[in-house]
Every structure is written in structure tokens, then in C-alpha cells.
Amino acid sequence: MGAPIPGPNAKTEQENSAMKYPRTAYALPLVSALLGSLLALEAQAATAQERYRSERAACLNGSSSQDRATCLKEAGAALAEARKPGHQAHTEPDYRANALLRCDRQPPAERGACRQLVLGAGSSSGSVAEGAIVRELVTKSVGKPASAASAP
């Protein structure tokens, strides 16, 4: 005989397992989010510790512009501040996002080309040492053909 035909109130296997274990359906995303947060905090603490070691080494070898006692005190204070709950780590500035925001200040007709340049289209020449980095984007557009009445 074949498989029984499900009636209108029949539930799928997935629905039955969700009904049997309703809490586990929500626990997995919650646990994974919590684990991700803990890993991020651990990485932030490791970065702060590495920064402290680097600053302390600069203090001890004399490459800091401060006297040794002040330098060590400042390095320790920075580490203590980084360990405080709710402290936001100093991250690298998002230069691309800043550049895209500057494109919004351009005339509407030029915004698209500005965004393309920021995202890497076109070519670049020059260097900071030469005084400038020139970025160029060449676009071709077809103009309206001249009318037959204006032809000689």
C-alpha cells in the first residue's frame, strides 16, 4: 500500500519537531549571537593588550617623546580605559564611506561619476610625493544628431 494521504489538519514533520522543542528553535540564534559578541570582546581585549605592549616597549627603549615615567603611566591608563565595559575600540576610519559622503556634495550630474571613482573605476596617476594623485574616468556619451534642416 502507498503512503497515507494527509488530511487538512495533518502537520509536517518540521512543524511537529518545532512543537516538541519550541525553546531550542530560539536558543540556537541566541547562543550564536552571544558567542559572536564574546569573541569580539576577546579580540578587542587582545588588541588593547598588544597596543599596551607596543607602547610600553616604546617607553622603555626611549623612542617615545615623553619621559619614561609619564609614558608608562599613559600606556597603563590607556589599557585600563580599553578594558572598561562599554569602551568602543578605536577602529580605522572608513575612508571609502567618507569619500562616498563627499560625492553627495557634488552637483547631481556628477555624483555618479564621483561614486565610480571612489569605488575604483577609471585610472590613477601621480603620487603624493609628486604633489597629487590624479584620478580620471572617461565616459562616452552619444549626443543628439544634428537635424537635416541645419545641415549646409
Tab-separated table of C-alpha atoms in Angstrom:
chain	number	residue	atom	x	y	z
A	1	MET	CA	0.000	0.000	0.000
A	2	GLY	CA	1.047	3.590	-0.590
A	3	ALA	CA	1.683	6.310	1.948
A	4	PRO	CA	-1.373	7.656	3.751
A	5	ILE	CA	-2.902	10.809	2.338
A	6	PRO	CA	-2.609	13.667	4.829
A	7	GLY	CA	-5.822	15.308	5.935
A	8	PRO	CA	-6.452	19.035	6.341
A	9	ASN	CA	-5.189	19.029	9.938
A	10	ALA	CA	-2.041	16.992	9.211
A	11	LYS	CA	1.237	18.639	10.233
A	12	THR	CA	4.562	18.309	8.543
A	13	GLU	CA	7.491	16.655	10.268
A	14	GLN	CA	9.142	20.069	10.634
A	15	GLU	CA	6.090	21.547	12.337
A	16	ASN	CA	5.913	18.581	14.713
A	17	SER	CA	9.567	18.931	15.743
A	18	ALA	CA	9.106	22.688	16.272
A	19	MET	CA	6.151	21.969	18.524
A	20	LYS	CA	8.108	19.363	20.506
A	21	TYR	CA	11.130	21.634	21.001
A	22	PRO	CA	9.894	25.246	20.848
A	23	ARG	CA	12.679	26.679	23.029
A	24	THR	CA	15.503	25.169	21.010
A	25	ALA	CA	14.245	26.921	17.888
A	26	TYR	CA	15.121	30.250	19.538
A	27	ALA	CA	18.143	29.134	21.512
A	28	LEU	CA	20.496	28.471	18.615
A	29	PRO	CA	20.430	32.013	17.146
A	30	LEU	CA	20.682	33.490	20.635
A	31	VAL	CA	23.657	31.330	21.573
A	32	SER	CA	25.433	32.052	18.296
A	33	ALA	CA	24.919	35.821	18.735
A	34	LEU	CA	26.234	35.638	22.298
A	35	LEU	CA	29.249	33.626	21.197
A	36	GLY	CA	29.982	36.149	18.446
A	37	SER	CA	29.840	39.007	20.954
A	38	LEU	CA	32.185	37.233	23.336
A	39	LEU	CA	34.672	36.536	20.560
A	40	ALA	CA	34.580	40.189	19.513
A	41	LEU	CA	35.225	41.329	23.101
A	42	GLU	CA	38.106	38.872	23.420
A	43	ALA	CA	39.646	40.151	20.177
A	44	GLN	CA	39.238	43.750	21.382
A	45	ALA	CA	40.965	42.905	24.684
A	46	ALA	CA	43.803	41.174	22.847
A	47	THR	CA	44.244	44.212	20.605
A	48	ALA	CA	44.328	46.532	23.624
A	49	GLN	CA	46.919	44.302	25.293
A	50	GLU	CA	49.038	44.265	22.126
A	51	ARG	CA	48.818	48.049	21.868
A	52	TYR	CA	49.879	48.344	25.521
A	53	ARG	CA	52.894	46.094	24.953
A	54	SER	CA	53.901	48.136	21.928
A	55	GLU	CA	53.543	51.446	23.778
A	56	ARG	CA	55.388	50.073	26.803
A	57	ALA	CA	58.267	48.900	24.613
A	58	ALA	CA	58.480	52.389	23.084
A	59	CYS	CA	58.604	53.864	26.590
A	60	LEU	CA	61.368	51.543	27.699
A	61	ASN	CA	63.572	51.889	24.621
A	62	GLY	CA	63.326	55.697	24.604
A	63	SER	CA	61.573	56.103	21.251
A	64	SER	CA	58.663	57.932	22.906
A	65	SER	CA	58.617	61.722	23.052
A	66	GLN	CA	57.721	61.569	26.763
A	67	ASP	CA	59.897	60.779	29.745
A	68	ARG	CA	59.799	57.118	30.795
A	69	ALA	CA	57.585	57.517	33.905
A	70	THR	CA	54.952	59.614	32.113
A	71	CYS	CA	54.987	57.312	29.104
A	72	LEU	CA	54.456	54.174	31.206
A	73	LYS	CA	51.687	55.892	33.161
A	74	GLU	CA	49.906	56.931	29.952
A	75	ALA	CA	50.236	53.456	28.431
A	76	GLY	CA	48.768	51.871	31.561
A	77	ALA	CA	45.913	54.383	31.644
A	78	ALA	CA	45.086	53.664	28.005
A	79	LEU	CA	44.979	49.921	28.732
A	80	ALA	CA	42.741	50.465	31.765
A	81	GLU	CA	40.388	52.619	29.674
A	82	ALA	CA	40.232	49.979	26.942
A	83	ARG	CA	39.263	47.336	29.498
A	84	LYS	CA	36.304	49.329	30.847
A	85	PRO	CA	32.878	47.931	29.983
A	86	GLY	CA	31.241	49.737	27.096
A	87	HIS	CA	34.517	51.096	25.744
A	88	GLN	CA	34.464	51.464	21.984
A	89	ALA	CA	37.628	50.305	20.296
A	90	HIS	CA	39.388	52.773	18.055
A	91	THR	CA	38.904	51.488	14.565
A	92	GLU	CA	40.433	52.567	11.330
A	93	PRO	CA	38.450	55.333	9.678
A	94	ASP	CA	36.245	54.217	6.842
A	95	TYR	CA	37.810	56.297	4.096
A	96	ARG	CA	35.603	54.870	1.366
A	97	ALA	CA	32.399	55.750	3.248
A	98	ASN	CA	33.747	59.257	3.880
A	99	ALA	CA	34.616	59.689	0.211
A	100	LEU	CA	31.176	58.495	-0.848
A	101	LEU	CA	29.632	61.055	1.501
A	102	ARG	CA	31.722	63.762	-0.167
A	103	CYS	CA	30.247	62.676	-3.507
A	104	ASP	CA	26.829	63.675	-2.169
A	105	ARG	CA	28.072	67.282	-2.085
A	106	GLN	CA	28.801	67.239	-5.847
A	107	PRO	CA	26.304	68.529	-8.407
A	108	PRO	CA	23.679	65.867	-9.203
A	109	ALA	CA	25.004	65.335	-12.729
A	110	GLU	CA	28.485	64.484	-11.396
A	111	ARG	CA	27.571	62.278	-8.409
A	112	GLY	CA	27.518	59.024	-10.373
A	113	ALA	CA	30.991	59.601	-11.804
A	114	CYS	CA	32.268	60.607	-8.362
A	115	ARG	CA	30.967	57.384	-6.834
A	116	GLN	CA	32.531	55.344	-9.628
A	117	LEU	CA	35.922	56.972	-8.992
A	118	VAL	CA	35.679	56.297	-5.262
A	119	LEU	CA	34.831	52.651	-5.915
A	120	GLY	CA	37.918	52.228	-8.111
A	121	ALA	CA	36.733	52.807	-11.672
A	122	GLY	CA	38.959	54.764	-14.030
A	123	SER	CA	42.698	55.300	-13.809
A	124	SER	CA	45.070	56.967	-11.358
A	125	SER	CA	48.377	58.666	-11.988
A	126	GLY	CA	50.842	60.587	-9.899
A	127	SER	CA	51.722	60.198	-6.245
A	128	VAL	CA	51.675	62.100	-3.012
A	129	ALA	CA	55.414	62.693	-3.404
A	130	GLU	CA	54.765	64.269	-6.822
A	131	GLY	CA	52.137	66.538	-5.293
A	132	ALA	CA	48.901	64.893	-6.362
A	133	ILE	CA	47.145	61.701	-7.287
A	134	VAL	CA	45.017	62.395	-10.344
A	135	ARG	CA	42.064	60.107	-10.895
A	136	GLU	CA	40.409	60.073	-14.277
A	137	LEU	CA	37.228	58.453	-15.500
A	138	VAL	CA	36.449	58.652	-19.196
A	139	THR	CA	32.833	58.214	-20.172
A	140	LYS	CA	31.430	58.296	-23.661
A	141	SER	CA	28.014	59.631	-24.429
A	142	VAL	CA	26.222	59.941	-27.709
A	143	GLY	CA	24.843	63.367	-28.461
A	144	LYS	CA	21.738	64.123	-30.445
A	145	PRO	CA	22.336	64.033	-34.183
A	146	ALA	CA	22.196	67.368	-35.968
A	147	SER	CA	18.876	67.932	-37.710
A	148	ALA	CA	18.716	67.851	-41.508
A	149	ALA	CA	17.408	71.435	-41.608
A	150	SER	CA	20.564	72.819	-40.021
A	151	ALA	CA	22.878	70.945	-42.415
A	152	PRO	CA	24.537	73.079	-45.145
